[in-house]
mmCIF file of C-alpha atoms in Angstrom:
data_model
loop_
_atom_site.group_PDB
_atom_site.id
_atom_site.type_symbol
_atom_site.label_atom_id
_atom_site.label_comp_id
_atom_site.label_asym_id
_atom_site.label_seq_id
_atom_site.Cartn_x
_atom_site.Cartn_y
_atom_site.Cartn_z
ATOM 1 C CA MET E 1 -8.337 126.631 219.727
ATOM 2 C CA THR E 2 -5.107 126.883 217.946
ATOM 3 C CA SER E 3 -2.990 123.771 217.573
ATOM 4 C CA LEU E 4 0.817 124.114 218.133
ATOM 5 C CA THR E 5 3.414 121.979 216.108
ATOM 6 C CA ALA E 6 6.574 121.251 217.954
ATOM 7 C CA ARG E 7 9.678 122.641 215.999
ATOM 8 C CA PRO E 8 12.195 119.811 215.046
ATOM 9 C CA ARG E 9 15.349 120.465 217.259
ATOM 10 C CA ARG E 10 18.447 121.251 215.508
ATOM 11 C CA PRO E 11 21.762 119.582 216.032
ATOM 12 C CA ARG E 12 23.891 121.907 218.289
ATOM 13 C CA PRO E 13 26.882 123.319 216.571
ATOM 14 C CA TRP E 14 29.375 121.898 218.936
ATOM 15 C CA LEU E 15 28.037 118.195 218.204
ATOM 16 C CA ARG E 16 28.288 118.694 214.333
ATOM 17 C CA ALA E 17 31.975 119.910 215.053
ATOM 18 C CA THR E 18 32.712 116.989 217.202
ATOM 19 C CA GLY E 19 31.165 114.366 214.766
ATOM 20 C CA VAL E 20 33.360 116.115 211.638
ATOM 21 C CA LEU E 21 36.453 115.859 214.046
ATOM 22 C CA LEU E 22 35.759 112.210 214.846
ATOM 23 C CA LEU E 23 35.420 111.272 211.321
ATOM 24 C CA LEU E 24 38.469 113.074 210.402
ATOM 25 C CA ALA E 25 40.502 111.396 212.984
ATOM 26 C CA LEU E 26 39.021 107.927 211.800
ATOM 27 C CA ALA E 27 40.077 108.696 208.257
ATOM 28 C CA PHE E 28 43.651 109.823 209.401
ATOM 29 C CA THR E 29 44.017 106.699 211.583
ATOM 30 C CA LEU E 30 42.811 104.458 208.961
ATOM 31 C CA GLY E 31 45.344 106.299 206.330
ATOM 32 C CA LEU E 32 47.934 105.438 208.808
ATOM 33 C CA LEU E 33 47.147 101.663 209.333
ATOM 34 C CA TRP E 34 46.260 100.872 205.823
ATOM 35 C CA PRO E 35 49.768 100.018 204.419
ATOM 36 C CA THR E 36 49.992 97.772 207.367
ATOM 37 C CA LEU E 37 46.453 96.057 207.334
ATOM 38 C CA HIS E 38 46.409 95.790 203.462
ATOM 39 C CA ARG E 39 49.561 93.733 202.377
ATOM 40 C CA PRO E 40 50.302 93.853 198.826
ATOM 41 C CA ALA E 41 49.741 90.559 196.876
ATOM 42 C CA LEU E 42 51.944 87.570 197.367
ATOM 43 C CA LYS E 43 53.378 87.219 193.637
ATOM 44 C CA LEU E 44 56.486 84.628 192.871
ATOM 45 C CA GLY E 45 59.266 84.689 190.401
ATOM 46 C CA GLN E 46 58.948 88.238 189.659
ATOM 47 C CA ASP E 47 62.114 89.402 191.240
ATOM 48 C CA ALA E 48 63.809 86.208 192.013
ATOM 49 C CA ALA E 49 66.412 85.655 189.197
ATOM 50 C CA TYR E 50 70.029 85.161 190.230
ATOM 51 C CA PRO E 51 72.966 84.158 187.880
ATOM 52 C CA ASP E 52 73.404 80.768 187.109
ATOM 53 C CA ALA E 53 70.969 79.456 189.643
ATOM 54 C CA ARG E 54 68.484 76.849 189.023
ATOM 55 C CA ALA E 55 65.649 76.159 191.653
ATOM 56 C CA THR E 56 61.844 75.142 191.683
ATOM 57 C CA THR E 57 59.690 77.779 193.872
ATOM 58 C CA ARG E 58 56.277 76.962 195.186
ATOM 59 C CA TRP E 59 53.753 78.527 197.613
ATOM 60 C CA SER E 60 52.540 76.084 200.384
ATOM 61 C CA GLU E 61 49.680 76.674 202.948
ATOM 62 C CA GLN E 62 51.488 74.256 205.013
ATOM 63 C CA ASP E 63 52.254 75.739 208.616
ATOM 64 C CA GLY E 64 50.327 79.031 208.083
ATOM 65 C CA GLY E 65 52.160 79.737 204.663
ATOM 66 C CA VAL E 66 55.640 79.136 203.152
ATOM 67 C CA ILE E 67 57.525 79.995 200.150
ATOM 68 C CA ASP E 68 59.569 76.592 199.507
ATOM 69 C CA ILE E 69 62.617 77.059 197.313
ATOM 70 C CA ARG E 70 64.267 73.729 196.223
ATOM 71 C CA PRO E 71 67.429 73.029 194.301
ATOM 72 C CA VAL E 72 66.908 71.444 190.663
ATOM 73 C CA GLY E 73 69.788 68.899 189.731
ATOM 74 C CA THR E 74 71.185 68.739 193.082
ATOM 75 C CA PRO E 75 70.131 66.995 196.378
ATOM 76 C CA ALA E 76 68.952 69.440 199.299
ATOM 77 C CA THR E 77 71.166 68.512 201.996
ATOM 78 C CA ARG E 78 70.662 71.442 204.112
ATOM 79 C CA LEU E 79 67.644 73.532 205.290
ATOM 80 C CA LEU E 80 67.393 77.380 205.834
ATOM 81 C CA VAL E 81 64.201 78.710 207.229
ATOM 82 C CA LEU E 82 63.895 82.342 206.891
ATOM 83 C CA TYR E 83 61.969 84.980 208.827
ATOM 84 C CA PRO E 84 61.532 88.321 206.834
ATOM 85 C CA GLY E 85 61.945 91.986 207.863
ATOM 86 C CA GLY E 86 59.172 93.800 209.423
ATOM 87 C CA LEU E 87 56.329 94.820 206.912
ATOM 88 C CA VAL E 88 58.176 93.038 204.173
ATOM 89 C CA ARG E 89 56.642 90.472 201.821
ATOM 90 C CA PRO E 90 58.286 87.161 202.101
ATOM 91 C CA GLN E 91 58.804 86.908 198.290
ATOM 92 C CA ALA E 92 61.427 89.695 198.784
ATOM 93 C CA TYR E 93 63.945 86.933 199.979
ATOM 94 C CA GLU E 94 62.934 84.735 196.880
ATOM 95 C CA TRP E 95 66.260 85.436 195.307
ATOM 96 C CA LEU E 96 68.229 84.472 198.051
ATOM 97 C CA GLY E 97 66.816 80.912 198.200
ATOM 98 C CA THR E 98 67.286 80.892 194.467
ATOM 99 C CA ALA E 99 71.126 81.922 194.873
ATOM 100 C CA LEU E 100 71.762 79.280 197.588
ATOM 101 C CA ALA E 101 69.927 76.300 195.766
ATOM 102 C CA PRO E 102 72.890 75.159 193.545
ATOM 103 C CA TRP E 103 74.834 74.320 196.811
ATOM 104 C CA GLY E 104 72.111 72.025 198.146
ATOM 105 C CA VAL E 105 70.122 74.620 200.155
ATOM 106 C CA GLN E 106 66.390 74.243 200.367
ATOM 107 C CA THR E 107 65.121 77.423 201.789
ATOM 108 C CA VAL E 108 61.836 77.877 203.342
ATOM 109 C CA ILE E 109 60.695 81.759 203.807
ATOM 110 C CA VAL E 110 57.633 81.969 206.335
ATOM 111 C CA ARG E 111 54.844 84.264 205.808
ATOM 112 C CA PHE E 112 53.604 85.905 208.902
ATOM 113 C CA PRO E 113 50.396 88.096 209.797
ATOM 114 C CA LEU E 114 50.895 91.358 208.784
ATOM 115 C CA ASP E 115 54.100 90.466 207.650
ATOM 116 C CA LEU E 116 55.424 90.873 211.335
ATOM 117 C CA ALA E 117 57.422 88.180 212.764
ATOM 118 C CA VAL E 118 56.761 89.210 216.370
ATOM 119 C CA THR E 119 53.024 87.790 215.447
ATOM 120 C CA GLY E 120 54.451 84.378 215.354
ATOM 121 C CA ILE E 121 57.903 84.052 216.848
ATOM 122 C CA GLY E 122 57.451 80.115 217.160
ATOM 123 C CA ARG E 123 56.763 79.363 213.708
ATOM 124 C CA ALA E 124 60.089 77.941 213.141
ATOM 125 C CA ASP E 125 58.773 74.845 215.247
ATOM 126 C CA SER E 126 56.403 73.717 212.760
ATOM 127 C CA VAL E 127 58.392 74.464 209.791
ATOM 128 C CA ILE E 128 61.342 72.555 211.008
ATOM 129 C CA ARG E 129 59.269 69.467 212.041
ATOM 130 C CA HIS E 130 57.698 69.696 208.566
ATOM 131 C CA TYR E 131 60.623 70.347 206.333
ATOM 132 C CA ALA E 132 63.882 69.204 208.254
ATOM 133 C CA GLN E 133 63.578 65.372 207.565
ATOM 134 C CA GLY E 134 67.025 64.832 209.424
ATOM 135 C CA ARG E 135 68.877 67.413 207.708
ATOM 136 C CA PRO E 136 70.726 70.201 209.249
ATOM 137 C CA VAL E 137 68.925 73.147 209.868
ATOM 138 C CA TYR E 138 69.897 77.088 209.982
ATOM 139 C CA LEU E 139 67.524 79.788 210.941
ATOM 140 C CA ALA E 140 68.214 83.100 209.231
ATOM 141 C CA GLY E 141 66.246 86.393 210.001
ATOM 142 C CA HIS E 142 66.297 90.278 208.347
ATOM 143 C CA SER E 143 65.644 93.111 210.628
ATOM 144 C CA LEU E 144 62.832 92.682 212.697
ATOM 145 C CA GLY E 145 62.857 88.981 211.510
ATOM 146 C CA GLY E 146 66.330 88.478 212.965
ATOM 147 C CA ALA E 147 65.614 89.692 216.552
ATOM 148 C CA MET E 148 62.596 87.423 216.568
ATOM 149 C CA ALA E 149 64.695 84.459 215.452
ATOM 150 C CA ALA E 150 67.082 85.010 218.103
ATOM 151 C CA GLN E 151 64.211 85.272 220.586
ATOM 152 C CA TYR E 152 63.027 81.937 219.254
ATOM 153 C CA LEU E 153 66.329 80.319 219.827
ATOM 154 C CA SER E 154 66.781 81.780 223.180
ATOM 155 C CA SER E 155 63.992 79.424 224.511
ATOM 156 C CA HIS E 156 64.717 76.628 221.929
ATOM 157 C CA PRO E 157 68.380 75.859 222.310
ATOM 158 C CA GLY E 158 69.965 73.057 220.044
ATOM 159 C CA THR E 159 67.181 73.513 217.549
ATOM 160 C CA VAL E 160 69.315 74.519 214.903
ATOM 161 C CA GLN E 161 73.035 74.310 213.741
ATOM 162 C CA GLY E 162 73.385 77.848 213.199
ATOM 163 C CA LEU E 163 71.708 81.505 213.050
ATOM 164 C CA ILE E 164 72.158 84.064 210.331
ATOM 165 C CA LEU E 165 71.389 87.685 211.449
ATOM 166 C CA MET E 166 70.898 90.135 208.307
ATOM 167 C CA GLY E 167 70.938 93.825 209.615
ATOM 168 C CA ALA E 168 69.548 92.258 212.865
ATOM 169 C CA TYR E 169 70.668 91.958 216.507
ATOM 170 C CA PRO E 170 68.966 90.249 219.644
ATOM 171 C CA ALA E 171 66.725 92.161 221.561
ATOM 172 C CA GLY E 172 68.233 93.612 224.596
ATOM 173 C CA ASN E 173 66.523 91.234 227.210
ATOM 174 C CA VAL E 174 67.285 88.201 224.743
ATOM 175 C CA THR E 175 70.777 86.550 225.043
ATOM 176 C CA LEU E 176 72.279 83.590 223.264
ATOM 177 C CA SER E 177 75.883 84.028 224.825
ATOM 178 C CA GLY E 178 75.306 80.624 226.691
ATOM 179 C CA GLN E 179 74.610 78.403 223.773
ATOM 180 C CA LYS E 180 78.297 77.670 223.102
ATOM 181 C CA THR E 181 77.435 75.233 220.153
ATOM 182 C CA LEU E 182 75.477 77.393 218.147
ATOM 183 C CA ARG E 183 77.179 79.179 215.234
ATOM 184 C CA VAL E 184 76.152 82.438 214.481
ATOM 185 C CA LEU E 185 76.751 84.595 211.079
ATOM 186 C CA ASP E 186 76.098 88.480 211.816
ATOM 187 C CA LEU E 187 75.974 90.205 208.452
ATOM 188 C CA MET E 188 75.919 94.092 208.690
ATOM 189 C CA GLY E 189 75.188 96.645 205.998
ATOM 190 C CA GLU E 190 78.194 99.086 205.965
ATOM 191 C CA HIS E 191 75.827 101.886 205.156
ATOM 192 C CA ASP E 192 72.812 100.781 207.206
ATOM 193 C CA THR E 193 71.117 103.199 209.094
ATOM 194 C CA VAL E 194 67.934 101.329 210.104
ATOM 195 C CA ALA E 195 70.058 98.646 211.833
ATOM 196 C CA ASP E 196 72.653 101.011 213.193
ATOM 197 C CA PRO E 197 76.071 99.496 213.128
ATOM 198 C CA ALA E 198 76.578 100.357 216.774
ATOM 199 C CA ASP E 199 73.444 98.548 217.913
ATOM 200 C CA VAL E 200 74.665 95.645 215.752
ATOM 201 C CA LYS E 201 78.018 95.491 217.165
ATOM 202 C CA ASP E 202 76.342 95.763 220.776
ATOM 203 C CA GLY E 203 74.425 92.735 219.936
ATOM 204 C CA LEU E 204 77.470 90.835 219.840
ATOM 205 C CA THR E 205 77.592 90.768 223.731
ATOM 206 C CA ARG E 206 74.432 88.816 223.605
ATOM 207 C CA LEU E 207 75.576 86.031 221.008
ATOM 208 C CA PRO E 208 78.028 83.184 221.328
ATOM 209 C CA ALA E 209 81.692 83.987 221.669
ATOM 210 C CA GLY E 210 82.732 82.570 218.242
ATOM 211 C CA THR E 211 79.994 84.696 216.370
ATOM 212 C CA ARG E 212 81.463 85.762 212.623
ATOM 213 C CA LEU E 213 80.630 89.189 212.130
ATOM 214 C CA VAL E 214 80.905 90.393 208.489
ATOM 215 C CA THR E 215 80.473 93.888 207.095
ATOM 216 C CA VAL E 216 78.705 93.832 203.622
ATOM 217 C CA ARG E 217 80.929 96.728 201.900
ATOM 218 C CA GLY E 218 78.768 99.533 200.625
ATOM 219 C CA SER E 219 75.498 97.742 201.473
ATOM 220 C CA VAL E 220 72.357 99.149 203.087
ATOM 221 C CA HIS E 221 69.539 97.713 204.960
ATOM 222 C CA ALA E 222 67.206 97.412 201.971
ATOM 223 C CA PHE E 223 69.726 95.362 200.202
ATOM 224 C CA PHE E 224 69.064 92.155 202.120
ATOM 225 C CA GLY E 225 65.685 91.819 200.195
ATOM 226 C CA ARG E 226 64.479 92.906 197.202
ATOM 227 C CA TYR E 227 61.626 95.337 198.383
ATOM 228 C CA GLY E 228 62.833 98.616 197.149
ATOM 229 C CA PRO E 229 64.059 101.711 199.111
ATOM 230 C CA GLN E 230 63.313 102.062 202.579
ATOM 231 C CA ASN E 231 62.848 105.227 205.021
ATOM 232 C CA GLY E 232 65.734 106.191 207.163
ATOM 233 C CA ASP E 233 68.260 103.961 205.215
ATOM 234 C CA GLY E 234 71.665 104.962 204.322
ATOM 235 C CA VAL E 235 73.103 105.542 200.912
ATOM 236 C CA PRO E 236 74.857 102.664 199.075
ATOM 237 C CA THR E 237 78.150 103.081 197.445
ATOM 238 C CA VAL E 238 77.914 99.656 195.460
ATOM 239 C CA THR E 239 75.192 98.330 193.348
ATOM 240 C CA ARG E 240 72.536 95.963 194.585
ATOM 241 C CA ALA E 241 74.241 92.998 192.452
ATOM 242 C CA THR E 242 77.609 93.533 194.120
ATOM 243 C CA ALA E 243 76.082 93.693 197.578
ATOM 244 C CA GLU E 244 74.045 90.455 196.895
ATOM 245 C CA THR E 245 77.342 88.529 195.455
ATOM 246 C CA GLN E 246 78.807 89.340 199.424
ATOM 247 C CA ILE E 247 75.743 88.171 201.013
ATOM 248 C CA VAL E 248 75.425 84.876 199.131
ATOM 249 C CA GLN E 249 79.117 84.018 199.310
ATOM 250 C CA ASN E 250 79.109 84.366 203.183
ATOM 251 C CA ILE E 251 76.013 82.607 204.031
ATOM 252 C CA ARG E 252 76.804 79.641 201.394
ATOM 253 C CA ASP E 253 80.220 79.241 203.092
ATOM 254 C CA PHE E 254 78.544 79.435 206.267
ATOM 255 C CA ILE E 255 75.915 76.863 205.782
ATOM 256 C CA THR E 256 78.244 74.479 203.609
ATOM 257 C CA ARG E 257 81.246 74.788 206.020
ATOM 258 C CA ARG E 258 81.752 71.148 207.296
#
């Protein structure tokens, strides 16, 4: 009697091909998502210098993580809470807090999960409670951070003295036009093609009537933060230092105005 040994079944060719395609699709998806999921290290002080400015900077895990920038030799009489742009590390705005410190401004830059302000629109609540200490509070935001700052204020009227938008505008379903006591400074880069000037101007219809729109001459979207060039942005016609001087002067005058 002859015994028969069963042959191992070979994978069918279409199954192997499908497996390879799935692996390739997974690798491609991970490649696309990696810059978002893997955020660069948060390092303070590497790109925050500003002429004649003196400030102390520290990282705090308080309220989900913030960069706290305080004046040196000058009392901190005002608080600025800042929402970074989408996928921009918070230290990219450390320069601005350093520049404003000599005028008595304490700047608290909020860190968001995945560096997206949409993941924590209401973070200003706990930050203001912890840091305001009875002082006037201003809320600022760049790009997506500005849109989310406006959205926060749409449901929290009277929370702050002023809003500062940098290359940003309220979303189409958000309006602050009824908040007549809210002061707003709207900074627009002359050659910004990320936050298109036409969209920024259209956003004025959803802001209080007294909103001040200022064009930062020669500037682009990426000049509001120190994070390098940005895809889809325009071409600047001034140096970054020249643009930063305009930004600082306008924000300083807006915050310190009595």
